[in-house]
Amino acid sequence: MADMRLVLRHLLFIACAIVWTGYAHAQAQPDVPPDEPAPAVLVADDIEVTRDRRLVARGNVEAFQGTTRLSAQAIEYNPDTGALTITGPIVLDDGAGIVILASQAELSQDLQDGLLTGARLVLNDQLQLASVQMNRVGGRYTQLYKTAVTSCRICENDPSPPLWQIRAKRVVHDREARQLYFDGAQLRIRNTPILYLPRLRLPDPTLDRATGFLIPEIRSNSRLGTGLRVPYFIKIGDHRDLTLTPYVTGDTRTLEFRYRQAFKRGRIIIQGAYSDDDLQPDDTRGYLFAAGEFALNRGFVLEFDLESVSDDAYLNDYGFFGKDRLDSTIQLSRTRRDEFIRLSYINFKSLRDDEDDDLLPSDVVDALYERRFHPSVIGGEIRLSAEAHAHERQSNVNFDADGDGVVDGRDVLRFNVEAGWLRTFQFGGLQMQTELGIAGDVIRVSDDATFDDGDSGLAPKAGITLRYPLVKRGDNGVRQFIEPIAQFAWTGGDGLDVPNDESTRVEFDEGNLLSLSRFPAPDRRERGWAFAYGGTWARLDPDGWSASLTVAQVLRQDAQPDFNDTSGLSGTASDFLLAGQLEFDGGLAVSGRTLFNDSFDVSKAEVRGDWSNASLDISGSYIWISEDPAIELPSPIGEFTFDGSYKIDRFWTASANWRYDLEEGRAATAGAGIAYSNECVRVGLSVNRSFADSTTLEPSTSLGLTVSLRGFSVNTGDRVETRSCGKQAK
C-alpha cells in the first residue's frame, strides 16, 4: 500500500513538472485560483517504479495542461538528482506559437534547465532554428549552438539547401523579450555566403512591435538617382513609435519620419520628410503632414488634418502623394440619432502652376446644425437646419483684374436656415412622399465692386413624389422590378443677386434626381415649377447575374441661369440621365452613367468596370466631359485608366497601371511590377513613369526593388503559398 502511494505521488509530480515549462505560463482556469497551475494529465502505454525508486513512463507518453502539450517515447525521473531523462522524438508545444523538437533531453524536474540534442525550435509556425545542441537556462533563455535558421520549407529527401538561411555559431532566444540574438551570423543564399555580421538581433515572429530595421528598398529615380531606403522602427512604448527612413543617392540626402501615438480616447500620426537635393541646391525641401482624432465629452469628436510642403513640386519629385492641392482641416462634430453638429475650418493651398493662392478662397469656416423630430400629432418627420459659412481670399483687389468675370479678392459670408416637413402615404401599391418647407438665406459680399454688399430672401418650397413599384416573378426564379417615378416640385422667391462662388460645379445623377435643389451649396436655389420623371428597371437571375437601368429627365417652367451646359440641367428641359449596372457571378461588374440631349449630343459619360477572380483582378474606367467655357473648360476632357494584377502561378504575380489622356493623345502615368512570394521570401520589382510636364512638374521614371525575408514579422493572416515536397501543395 505504501508503494502504491509512492507511485501515485511520483506520477502526479512528473505530470506537473512536464507541463510546467518555461515556454508556457500556467493559465488560470475559471474554477482554478490564478496562483495555482491548471490540472495536468499524463498518458502513457506503461508506467512503473523500479527498485531504485525511479519512475519510468514508456510508449506514446503525452502530458497536457491547458494549451500546452508534451509528447515523447519515454520519460524517466530520478528522485535522488531530480533530473528527467526524456527519450525522443520529443515535441513540446506551448500553444502560443513556440514548438521544440528534439531527439534526446536531460532536463531539471521543472524543465527550466537542461540539455537537448538534435533539437529544433519552431516559432509561430514560420521560423525554424535547427541546432546540434540546445541548452535551456532559467526557463527564459534558450541557447542553440551551430544553428541554421530559415523559414523556407525543408524536405527530408531533398539534399538541396533552402532558398535562404542564416548560419550562426550561437543563437539565444529570449522568451520574455521575444528576441533572437545571433553570434557570428552569416546570411546564405542557396548555401552561398553573401553577408557576415558578427552580432545580429532580430525579433521573433510572435512579437508585434520591436525596435529594429524594416524591409529595405532599392529605389532609382531618373531625377534623383539610385539609392537605398532603409526604414528603422523605434518602439518608444506600448502606445508610441517612431520610424526613421534615410534615403541617400548621388543627388539627394533625405530623411523621412513617421510618429504615431495612441491615447485613451484618440490617436495622432505625424509624418514628413526633410531633403537636401541637387534639384534645388540652394533650398532645403520637405513636407509635414499631421492627423488625429479624439473623442471628447458629450459625444463630440475632434479631428484635424494638417498639411504643409516647402514647394509645389516636392511631393511629385519624391513620389510621396498624388495631391495637387493641400487641405488642412480642423473639425469638431457630434452625431446622434436625431441631431448633427459640425464646426470646421479648412485652409487650401494649390500646388498647380496655373493657380494663384491669393486668388483662391483659401480660408473656409463652416458651422452646421441639423435636428429632426417625429411629431405624433401630424405624423411624418420635421427637419430643421442652420448653417453659417464664410470663405476669404488673400487678395484685396475688388474688381475684375483679368476680365474673366471673377473678382480677385471677393470674400463671402452667408447664413442659411431651413425647416421642412416630410411624410409618406401609401395607397395600395402607390407610394406618395410629400415635402413642405421654407428656407431663409442671407449672403454678404465684400471686396467686390461689381456687386452690392449682398442680398437676402425667403424660399418656400413644396414637393410631391409618386412611386409605383412592380415586381414580376418568373417560373425559373427570375425576379424583375419596375418602378416608375414622378415628382412635382415648386420653390418660390426670387434668386439672390450675389456672385456664384460655391455652386460652379453641378452634377446631375441618381442621387439628386428628386432633390428640390440640385446646387451643391445653398448660396443659390432652383426656383419655380419643376417636374422630374423617370423609372428604374432591375433583373435578378438565380444563375448569378443581375442588371439595372435608370432613365430620368427634369422639366421646369423657367431655365436656371446658374446651371452650366455640362451639368445637364441647363434650359427648361434637362438632358436625359441614363445609368446602368451589370454584374455577373464570375466576378465581372460594369457600371455606367451618361447625360445626353434629344439630339443625342453627350455632355458627360463615364464607364467603370471590375473583373475579379482567383487569378485576375482588373479595374478600369473611362470618363469624358465636353467643353464648357463657363467653368473654365475650353476643351473636352477624356481619360482612360487601368489598374490590374494577374496571378501567373502560385508564387508569381504581375501588375500594371495606366492613365491615358485621350484629348492630349498621350499617357499621363504608367507603371508595371512583378512579385515573387512564398513561405520564406517576397521579392518585388516595380517601374513607374510620370509624364507630367509643367513649370513645376517634370517627367520622371522610378524603379523600386524590395526583398523581404519572411519569418521575422507577425503573421498578417494573408494566405501564403508554401512550396511542396514532391507533391503539389493545395
XYZ file of C-alpha atoms in Angstrom:
730
model
C 0.000 0.000 0.000
C 2.883 2.343 0.752
C 4.454 1.541 -2.622
C 1.185 2.369 -4.354
C 1.012 5.755 -2.611
C 4.635 6.371 -3.586
C 3.860 5.613 -7.237
C 0.872 7.940 -7.278
C 2.879 10.732 -5.606
C 5.697 10.441 -8.154
C 3.216 10.231 -11.035
C 1.492 13.447 -10.007
C 4.833 15.203 -9.556
C 6.083 14.166 -13.002
C 2.854 15.269 -14.695
C 3.064 18.718 -13.151
C 6.785 19.078 -13.931
C 6.389 18.101 -17.578
C 3.744 20.663 -18.352
C 5.201 23.440 -16.186
C 7.680 24.615 -18.865
C 9.465 27.876 -19.447
C 7.714 28.189 -22.786
C 4.202 28.389 -21.355
C 2.936 30.232 -18.294
C 0.212 28.429 -16.420
C -3.155 29.912 -17.373
C -5.765 30.317 -14.620
C -8.926 28.407 -15.374
C -12.329 29.814 -14.352
C -12.562 27.404 -11.407
C -8.848 27.341 -10.508
C -7.129 30.054 -8.397
C -4.748 32.230 -10.501
C -1.693 31.290 -8.418
C -2.100 27.558 -8.995
C -1.351 25.642 -12.200
C -4.252 24.097 -14.066
C -4.793 20.356 -13.563
C -2.395 18.180 -15.581
C -2.943 14.890 -17.374
C -0.266 12.272 -18.100
C -0.923 9.413 -20.532
C 1.453 6.529 -21.371
C 1.279 2.912 -22.521
C 3.206 1.712 -19.438
C 4.213 3.260 -16.096
C 6.405 1.527 -13.484
C 8.542 2.222 -10.409
C 11.935 0.480 -10.398
C 13.658 -0.968 -7.339
C 15.865 2.122 -7.020
C 12.663 4.235 -6.818
C 12.912 5.620 -10.342
C 9.618 6.366 -12.092
C 9.542 5.356 -15.770
C 6.774 6.087 -18.318
C 7.127 4.370 -21.702
C 5.303 4.278 -25.012
C 3.416 7.219 -26.537
C 3.908 9.403 -23.489
C 1.819 12.596 -23.574
C 1.259 15.284 -20.975
C -1.355 18.036 -21.176
C -2.023 21.206 -19.256
C -4.273 23.868 -20.754
C -2.949 24.545 -24.255
C 0.484 23.048 -23.519
C 1.333 19.573 -24.805
C 4.445 17.430 -24.411
C 4.909 14.133 -26.244
C 7.838 11.688 -26.087
C 8.634 7.992 -26.353
C 9.809 7.629 -22.746
C 10.350 9.705 -19.586
C 12.454 8.623 -16.590
C 12.544 10.508 -13.282
C 15.444 10.125 -10.810
C 14.243 11.229 -7.334
C 17.813 11.379 -5.992
C 19.013 14.018 -8.516
C 15.639 15.467 -9.515
C 16.570 15.005 -13.191
C 14.355 13.969 -16.083
C 15.681 11.833 -18.911
C 13.417 12.118 -21.955
C 13.748 9.875 -24.995
C 12.502 11.196 -28.316
C 11.230 12.016 -30.654
C 10.251 14.888 -28.349
C 7.620 17.515 -29.230
C 6.893 20.368 -26.821
C 4.118 22.761 -27.924
C 3.139 25.625 -25.630
C 0.047 26.523 -27.680
C 1.300 30.107 -28.075
C 3.419 29.694 -31.195
C 6.572 28.044 -29.787
C 7.391 24.391 -30.547
C 10.550 22.466 -29.563
C 11.570 19.265 -31.351
C 14.446 17.085 -30.090
C 15.779 13.541 -30.138
C 17.068 13.354 -26.527
C 16.866 15.609 -23.461
C 18.302 15.833 -19.935
C 16.234 18.384 -18.014
C 15.637 19.507 -14.459
C 12.449 18.364 -12.756
C 10.726 21.698 -13.538
C 12.057 21.654 -17.145
C 13.620 25.097 -16.647
C 17.227 23.985 -17.216
C 18.866 21.244 -19.176
C 20.356 19.991 -22.415
C 18.618 18.856 -25.614
C 20.397 17.196 -28.528
C 19.348 17.120 -32.162
C 16.990 19.974 -31.286
C 14.876 22.255 -33.422
C 12.944 25.342 -32.290
C 9.878 26.399 -34.340
C 8.394 29.862 -33.737
C 4.843 30.716 -34.794
C 4.813 28.005 -37.495
C 7.095 30.291 -39.511
C 10.689 30.329 -38.343
C 12.675 27.170 -37.568
C 16.045 27.025 -35.810
C 17.897 23.709 -36.191
C 20.911 23.072 -33.965
C 23.244 20.320 -32.878
C 22.681 21.159 -29.214
C 20.187 23.256 -27.263
C 20.502 24.486 -23.671
C 17.671 25.882 -21.593
C 18.587 28.354 -18.857
C 16.125 29.516 -16.207
C 13.120 28.858 -18.415
C 13.648 32.202 -20.157
C 16.702 31.715 -22.367
C 17.266 29.019 -24.949
C 20.793 28.730 -26.391
C 21.324 26.928 -29.690
C 24.808 26.025 -30.957
C 25.849 25.564 -34.588
C 22.451 26.746 -35.749
C 20.756 27.098 -39.146
C 17.794 29.494 -39.213
C 15.248 29.714 -42.046
C 11.540 29.993 -42.745
C 11.793 28.074 -46.037
C 10.251 24.622 -46.213
C 12.841 21.869 -45.901
C 12.109 18.465 -47.434
C 13.640 15.385 -45.797
C 14.541 13.680 -49.075
C 15.775 16.863 -50.769
C 19.526 17.441 -50.267
C 19.431 20.942 -51.777
C 19.827 23.844 -49.305
C 16.940 26.222 -48.582
C 16.495 29.382 -50.630
C 17.961 31.403 -47.756
C 19.277 30.655 -44.307
C 21.230 32.304 -41.510
C 24.088 30.217 -40.123
C 25.363 31.198 -36.686
C 27.791 29.855 -34.107
C 25.264 30.587 -31.388
C 21.669 31.819 -31.231
C 19.987 32.912 -27.997
C 16.216 33.155 -27.826
C 14.913 35.398 -25.065
C 11.388 34.173 -24.481
C 10.379 37.094 -22.273
C 11.689 39.824 -24.584
C 10.843 37.686 -27.661
C 14.170 38.476 -29.338
C 16.760 36.412 -31.208
C 20.466 37.190 -30.715
C 22.990 35.836 -33.243
C 26.753 35.407 -32.756
C 28.810 35.059 -35.938
C 25.779 35.288 -38.260
C 26.184 34.501 -41.945
C 23.390 35.077 -44.476
C 23.419 32.481 -47.234
C 21.501 32.301 -50.496
C 21.386 28.709 -51.737
C 24.273 27.948 -49.376
C 26.384 30.793 -50.832
C 27.512 33.292 -48.152
C 26.660 36.875 -49.143
C 26.776 38.745 -45.816
C 28.582 38.311 -42.495
C 27.602 40.045 -39.264
C 29.473 39.397 -36.001
C 26.394 40.390 -33.993
C 22.748 40.452 -35.066
C 19.468 40.944 -33.231
C 16.070 40.148 -34.750
C 12.558 39.916 -33.264
C 10.906 36.535 -33.217
C 7.638 36.220 -35.195
C 5.498 36.239 -32.029
C 6.425 39.872 -31.286
C 4.004 42.528 -32.528
C 6.343 45.553 -32.316
C 10.087 45.756 -31.813
C 12.828 48.303 -32.404
C 14.863 47.458 -35.475
C 15.225 47.720 -39.244
C 12.257 47.157 -41.544
C 12.246 45.971 -45.151
C 14.809 47.981 -47.169
C 14.123 49.135 -50.713
C 16.413 49.953 -53.609
C 14.908 52.916 -55.459
C 16.054 54.511 -58.695
C 14.622 57.779 -59.998
C 15.573 59.463 -63.266
C 15.810 62.824 -61.475
C 17.112 61.761 -58.046
C 19.414 58.876 -58.921
C 19.705 55.426 -57.349
C 19.762 54.869 -53.611
C 18.726 52.692 -50.707
C 15.790 53.367 -48.381
C 16.289 51.692 -45.001
C 13.395 52.216 -42.536
C 14.300 51.961 -38.860
C 11.435 51.384 -36.429
C 11.760 52.641 -32.838
C 9.352 51.362 -30.210
C 9.077 54.212 -27.711
C 6.422 52.464 -25.628
C 3.339 50.323 -25.851
C 1.406 53.188 -27.438
C 4.073 55.221 -29.268
C 6.572 54.585 -32.037
C 8.819 56.435 -34.461
C 10.012 55.319 -37.891
C 13.056 56.986 -39.465
C 13.853 56.268 -43.127
C 17.055 57.673 -44.618
C 17.178 57.788 -48.415
C 20.532 58.720 -49.922
C 21.524 58.929 -53.591
C 24.059 60.933 -55.539
C 21.505 63.752 -55.911
C 19.598 63.786 -52.634
C 20.021 63.305 -48.902
C 16.570 62.693 -47.460
C 15.277 61.650 -44.056
C 11.650 60.510 -43.838
C 9.926 60.162 -40.485
C 6.630 58.977 -39.039
C 5.488 59.318 -35.428
C 2.398 57.550 -34.076
C 0.799 57.654 -30.665
C -2.404 56.148 -29.326
C -4.195 57.749 -26.404
C -7.025 56.510 -24.262
C -9.547 58.480 -26.315
C -7.760 59.203 -29.561
C -4.685 58.902 -31.741
C -2.302 61.050 -33.786
C 0.101 60.451 -36.655
C 2.781 62.864 -37.816
C 4.795 62.164 -40.934
C 7.097 64.124 -43.165
C 10.474 64.346 -44.826
C 13.494 66.655 -44.982
C 15.625 66.775 -48.128
C 18.785 68.413 -49.363
C 18.988 67.666 -53.089
C 20.517 68.901 -56.329
C 17.142 69.710 -57.914
C 17.010 72.895 -55.830
C 20.556 73.110 -54.465
C 20.063 76.452 -52.735
C 16.970 75.394 -50.760
C 16.129 72.744 -48.214
C 12.931 70.928 -49.054
C 10.384 68.884 -47.166
C 6.814 68.285 -46.140
C 4.907 67.805 -42.895
C 1.512 66.121 -42.506
C -0.251 65.596 -39.180
C -3.604 63.964 -38.499
C -5.505 62.998 -35.382
C -8.861 62.095 -33.909
C -10.070 62.426 -30.310
C -13.316 61.512 -28.583
C -14.388 64.363 -26.275
C -17.084 64.631 -23.647
C -20.793 64.669 -24.535
C -20.204 62.660 -27.709
C -18.137 65.271 -29.559
C -15.273 64.204 -31.839
C -12.296 66.435 -32.641
C -10.473 65.714 -35.905
C -7.588 67.503 -37.574
C -5.542 67.031 -40.728
C -2.685 69.483 -41.250
C -0.651 69.573 -44.476
C 2.367 71.687 -45.386
C 5.042 71.460 -48.090
C 8.141 73.503 -48.891
C 7.453 73.895 -52.629
C 4.863 72.867 -55.200
C 6.966 70.143 -56.872
C 8.345 68.366 -53.804
C 5.637 65.711 -53.352
C 5.720 64.811 -57.041
C 9.531 64.707 -57.245
C 9.743 62.163 -54.418
C 6.524 60.289 -55.195
C 5.053 60.759 -51.717
C 1.464 61.673 -52.606
C -0.575 62.375 -55.722
C -2.068 65.588 -54.356
C -2.190 68.795 -56.392
C -3.997 70.736 -53.633
C -3.396 70.634 -49.888
C -6.298 70.957 -47.478
C -5.571 71.487 -43.795
C -8.667 70.863 -41.681
C -9.751 71.014 -38.064
C -13.271 69.872 -37.245
C -15.462 69.405 -34.190
C -18.595 67.291 -34.687
C -21.232 65.244 -32.932
C -23.586 62.728 -34.500
C -26.691 61.437 -32.765
C -29.790 59.649 -33.988
C -31.780 62.877 -34.433
C -29.052 65.530 -34.290
C -25.879 66.513 -36.117
C -23.434 69.312 -35.234
C -20.307 70.295 -37.158
C -17.862 73.189 -36.861
C -14.887 73.188 -39.230
C -12.059 75.301 -40.582
C -10.268 74.465 -43.855
C -7.207 76.072 -45.404
C -6.473 75.319 -49.062
C -3.112 75.583 -50.814
C -2.781 74.844 -54.508
C 0.238 73.058 -55.988
C -0.904 73.697 -59.576
C 1.249 76.028 -61.603
C -1.807 77.754 -63.171
C -3.394 78.741 -59.827
C -2.540 81.631 -57.515
C -3.245 81.003 -53.819
C -4.051 84.689 -53.273
C -6.937 84.414 -55.736
C -8.410 81.212 -54.298
C -10.827 81.082 -51.325
C -8.078 79.596 -49.186
C -9.682 80.100 -45.725
C -13.081 78.468 -45.204
C -15.143 78.368 -41.976
C -18.340 76.336 -41.796
C -20.839 75.651 -38.988
C -23.832 73.341 -39.401
C -26.631 72.252 -37.065
C -29.323 69.728 -38.059
C -32.185 68.339 -35.992
C -35.196 66.169 -36.737
C -38.416 65.475 -34.843
C -41.192 62.900 -35.182
C -44.432 64.615 -34.075
C -47.232 62.211 -33.259
C -49.988 64.748 -33.953
C -49.293 65.370 -37.655
C -47.053 62.351 -38.274
C -44.067 62.261 -40.559
C -40.786 63.974 -39.810
C -39.787 67.592 -39.208
C -36.263 68.629 -40.177
C -34.541 71.820 -39.035
C -31.114 73.034 -40.124
C -28.975 76.130 -39.737
C -25.650 76.812 -41.435
C -23.095 79.610 -41.320
C -20.346 79.741 -43.941
C -17.511 82.118 -44.758
C -14.591 81.996 -47.200
C -11.881 84.551 -47.738
C -9.258 85.262 -50.400
C -5.894 86.737 -49.509
C -6.124 89.294 -52.295
C -7.855 92.618 -51.606
C -8.428 93.536 -55.280
C -12.150 94.363 -55.569
C -12.513 94.469 -59.366
C -12.179 92.039 -62.259
C -8.482 92.458 -62.967
C -8.264 89.665 -65.565
C -11.546 90.325 -67.363
C -12.721 86.755 -66.811
C -15.730 87.641 -64.663
C -14.063 86.687 -61.367
C -13.109 89.357 -58.852
C -9.685 88.572 -57.429
C -10.357 89.473 -53.795
C -14.008 88.531 -53.302
C -14.966 87.326 -49.798
C -18.346 85.797 -48.933
C -20.296 85.314 -45.695
C -23.683 83.542 -45.694
C -26.319 82.269 -43.263
C -28.945 79.686 -44.220
C -31.838 78.262 -42.199
C -34.334 75.642 -43.330
C -37.410 73.950 -41.936
C -39.245 71.113 -43.624
C -41.971 68.533 -43.022
C -41.833 65.146 -44.760
C -44.414 62.383 -44.721
C -45.081 59.233 -46.741
C -48.558 57.944 -47.618
C -49.422 54.518 -49.011
C -52.433 53.983 -51.325
C -52.361 50.310 -52.234
C -49.304 49.887 -54.414
C -48.900 53.662 -54.904
C -46.492 55.454 -52.586
C -46.702 59.231 -52.177
C -43.982 61.245 -50.432
C -44.736 64.855 -49.550
C -42.394 67.647 -48.524
C -43.240 71.177 -47.353
C -40.692 73.691 -46.158
C -39.186 77.137 -46.179
C -35.615 78.404 -46.338
C -34.102 81.729 -45.410
C -30.824 82.967 -46.913
C -28.614 85.924 -46.006
C -25.415 86.470 -48.030
C -22.872 89.260 -47.578
C -20.165 90.017 -50.171
C -17.054 92.146 -49.663
C -14.051 93.172 -51.800
C -16.228 93.015 -54.933
C -17.092 96.268 -56.681
C -19.337 94.503 -59.235
C -21.938 93.517 -56.598
C -23.663 95.256 -53.739
C -22.943 94.293 -50.163
C -25.168 91.231 -50.516
C -28.766 90.071 -50.581
C -31.303 88.080 -48.579
C -34.603 86.332 -49.168
C -37.028 83.546 -48.379
C -37.638 80.425 -50.428
C -40.842 78.483 -49.659
C -40.847 75.034 -51.247
C -43.098 72.036 -51.767
C -42.813 68.694 -53.498
C -44.827 65.534 -54.143
C -43.126 62.319 -55.263
C -45.092 59.367 -56.627
C -43.727 55.821 -56.914
C -45.412 52.646 -58.096
C -43.065 49.668 -57.638
C -43.924 46.486 -59.553
C -42.434 43.023 -59.101
C -42.609 40.077 -61.504
C -41.506 36.575 -60.518
C -40.826 34.013 -63.216
C -41.149 30.244 -63.002
C -37.373 29.866 -63.374
C -36.726 32.022 -60.293
C -36.029 35.256 -62.193
C -37.286 38.405 -60.495
C -37.819 41.726 -62.255
C -38.520 45.105 -60.667
C -40.010 48.134 -62.403
C -40.542 51.407 -60.564
C -41.879 54.493 -62.387
C -41.186 57.767 -60.548
C -42.659 61.245 -60.905
C -42.066 64.389 -58.829
C -43.848 67.753 -58.868
C -41.771 70.464 -57.146
C -42.010 74.187 -56.583
C -39.678 76.689 -54.963
C -40.793 80.297 -54.566
C -38.996 83.571 -54.041
C -36.589 85.485 -56.230
C -32.990 84.467 -56.842
C -30.429 86.367 -54.811
C -28.276 88.918 -56.583
C -24.952 87.506 -55.379
C -21.927 86.031 -57.207
C -21.710 82.281 -57.806
C -18.708 81.327 -55.728
C -19.640 77.838 -54.468
C -22.062 76.202 -56.930
C -19.941 76.381 -60.046
C -19.688 72.599 -60.468
C -23.109 70.927 -60.646
C -23.657 67.183 -61.068
C -26.893 65.521 -62.219
C -27.204 61.869 -61.189
C -29.459 59.373 -59.423
C -28.560 60.823 -56.028
C -30.113 64.283 -56.576
C -32.792 63.394 -59.156
C -35.571 64.004 -56.610
C -33.972 66.947 -54.782
C -35.806 70.273 -54.676
C -32.478 71.994 -55.382
C -29.581 70.350 -57.183
C -26.991 73.029 -56.450
C -24.147 71.686 -54.274
C -24.331 74.637 -51.852
C -27.252 76.735 -50.552
C -25.805 80.007 -51.910
C -28.381 79.574 -54.696
C -31.528 77.514 -55.203
C -33.657 76.283 -58.064
C -36.732 78.484 -58.474
C -40.174 77.949 -59.994
C -42.006 74.817 -61.047
C -40.226 71.596 -61.980
C -41.322 68.123 -62.985
C -38.967 65.158 -62.723
C -39.910 61.814 -64.175
C -38.222 58.526 -64.888
C -38.074 54.892 -63.998
C -35.864 52.088 -62.809
C -35.768 48.510 -64.063
C -33.832 45.704 -62.385
C -33.463 41.981 -63.061
C -32.151 39.334 -60.646
C -31.311 35.968 -62.162
C -30.782 32.874 -59.993
C -27.911 31.886 -62.290
C -25.873 34.612 -60.606
C -26.142 37.741 -62.728
C -28.120 40.944 -62.251
C -28.807 44.125 -64.195
C -30.371 47.520 -63.515
C -31.203 50.568 -65.641
C -32.399 54.068 -64.734
C -33.719 56.724 -67.142
C -34.837 60.183 -65.999
C -35.316 63.806 -67.053
C -36.254 67.108 -65.404
C -38.629 69.648 -66.983
C -39.048 73.109 -65.499
C -41.058 76.247 -66.047
C -38.087 78.611 -66.142
C -34.472 77.956 -67.063
C -31.981 78.353 -64.257
C -29.171 80.710 -65.354
C -26.559 79.229 -62.973
C -26.734 75.731 -64.462
C -23.829 75.394 -66.917
C -24.013 73.286 -70.081
C -22.042 70.279 -68.814
C -24.285 69.987 -65.753
C -27.014 68.560 -67.979
C -29.586 70.802 -66.273
C -29.426 73.985 -68.372
C -32.546 75.163 -70.194
C -36.162 74.283 -69.471
C -35.580 70.610 -70.316
C -32.612 68.826 -68.826
C -30.519 66.236 -70.576
C -31.624 62.639 -70.262
C -29.936 60.754 -67.443
C -29.109 57.158 -68.318
C -27.410 54.958 -65.716
C -26.985 51.206 -65.580
C -25.173 48.398 -63.854
C -24.416 44.795 -64.811
C -22.966 42.121 -62.508
C -22.033 38.513 -63.211
C -21.382 35.632 -60.857
C -17.859 35.221 -62.286
C -16.694 38.486 -60.694
C -17.358 40.858 -63.624
C -19.173 44.117 -62.833
C -19.770 47.069 -65.177
C -21.497 50.358 -64.380
C -22.009 53.486 -66.455
C -23.699 56.848 -66.491
C -24.233 59.457 -69.225
C -26.116 62.686 -69.948
C -27.403 63.405 -73.471
C -29.976 65.735 -75.044
C -32.775 64.964 -77.512
C -30.246 65.221 -80.359
C -28.101 62.578 -78.629
C -25.286 65.054 -78.000
C -23.420 63.771 -74.938
C -22.241 66.245 -72.290
C -20.830 63.723 -69.805
C -20.146 59.991 -69.818
C -18.385 57.536 -67.569
C -17.954 53.773 -67.560
C -16.330 51.716 -64.812
C -15.606 48.030 -64.775
C -14.113 45.427 -62.451
C -13.282 41.792 -63.007
C -12.023 39.725 -60.113
C -11.433 36.001 -59.707
C -8.832 33.688 -58.218
C -6.130 34.713 -60.726
C -7.204 38.064 -62.135
C -8.070 41.428 -60.585
C -8.727 44.205 -63.119
C -10.405 47.589 -62.837
C -10.723 50.327 -65.413
C -12.667 53.489 -66.125
C -13.459 55.849 -68.970
C -14.525 59.465 -68.367
C -15.475 62.135 -70.896
C -16.705 65.720 -70.326
C -17.473 68.143 -73.166
C -16.005 71.627 -73.300
C -17.666 74.318 -71.172
C -16.133 77.840 -71.027
C -18.495 78.739 -68.174
C -16.452 76.546 -65.828
C -13.056 77.342 -67.407
C -13.082 74.190 -69.544
C -12.094 75.393 -73.030
C -11.615 71.866 -74.420
C -13.107 68.432 -73.673
C -11.659 66.117 -71.043
C -11.235 62.451 -71.855
C -9.348 59.929 -69.766
C -8.905 56.188 -69.579
C -7.473 54.433 -66.522
C -6.460 50.831 -65.957
C -5.226 49.020 -62.872
C -4.822 45.274 -62.611
C -2.903 42.289 -61.373
C -2.592 38.718 -62.645
C -1.514 35.706 -60.611
C 0.748 33.838 -63.032
C 1.041 30.826 -60.739
C 1.086 30.140 -57.007
C 4.147 32.312 -56.483
C 4.385 34.901 -59.288
C 2.114 37.946 -59.616
C 2.280 40.644 -62.298
C 0.644 44.075 -62.026
C 0.190 47.141 -64.229
C -1.453 50.561 -64.116
C -2.028 53.132 -66.832
C -3.725 56.513 -67.137
C -4.156 57.861 -70.658
C -5.273 61.369 -71.682
C -7.457 60.852 -74.759
C -7.636 64.543 -75.670
C -3.872 65.077 -75.432
C -3.218 61.732 -77.091
C -0.571 60.667 -74.556
C -0.191 58.754 -71.326
C -0.248 60.663 -68.060
C 1.143 57.894 -65.828
C 2.121 54.270 -66.351
C 3.551 51.542 -64.188
C 4.248 47.823 -64.032
C 5.519 45.376 -61.447
C 6.215 41.749 -60.769
C 6.476 39.970 -57.424
C 7.523 36.525 -56.235
C 6.244 35.325 -52.878
C 6.354 32.039 -50.988
C 6.550 30.920 -47.366
C 10.020 32.372 -46.777
C 10.643 35.305 -49.131
C 8.946 38.073 -51.059
C 10.697 39.909 -53.895
C 9.065 42.811 -55.716
C 10.249 44.835 -58.721
C 8.307 47.871 -59.957
C 8.718 50.664 -62.511
C 6.593 53.827 -62.685
C 6.632 56.664 -65.187
C 5.076 60.101 -64.763
C 4.602 62.079 -67.981
C 3.567 65.356 -66.316
C 5.214 68.401 -67.860
C 4.703 71.920 -66.499
C 6.692 74.731 -64.971
C 6.724 72.920 -61.605
C 6.455 69.234 -62.595
C 8.764 67.354 -64.939
C 8.550 63.806 -66.343
C 10.302 61.187 -64.236
C 10.818 57.433 -64.064
C 11.142 55.461 -60.824
C 12.382 51.919 -60.244
C 11.872 50.038 -56.993
C 13.216 46.733 -55.675
C 12.218 45.222 -52.333
C 13.323 41.941 -50.764
C 11.598 40.652 -47.630
C 12.634 37.566 -45.673
C 9.546 36.090 -44.055
C 9.661 34.711 -40.550
C 10.802 37.762 -38.576
C 7.443 39.526 -38.501
C 3.971 38.806 -37.175
C 1.774 36.664 -39.362
C -0.648 39.095 -41.045
C -3.220 36.445 -41.822
C -2.740 36.745 -45.585
C -2.619 33.471 -47.443
C 0.955 32.467 -48.250
C 1.675 29.724 -50.753
C 4.022 27.060 -49.407
C 6.243 25.065 -51.708
C 5.563 21.337 -51.710
C 7.866 18.390 -51.263
C 7.352 16.247 -54.353
C 3.579 16.829 -54.437
C 1.583 19.878 -55.431
C 0.541 21.908 -52.384
C -3.086 22.720 -52.063
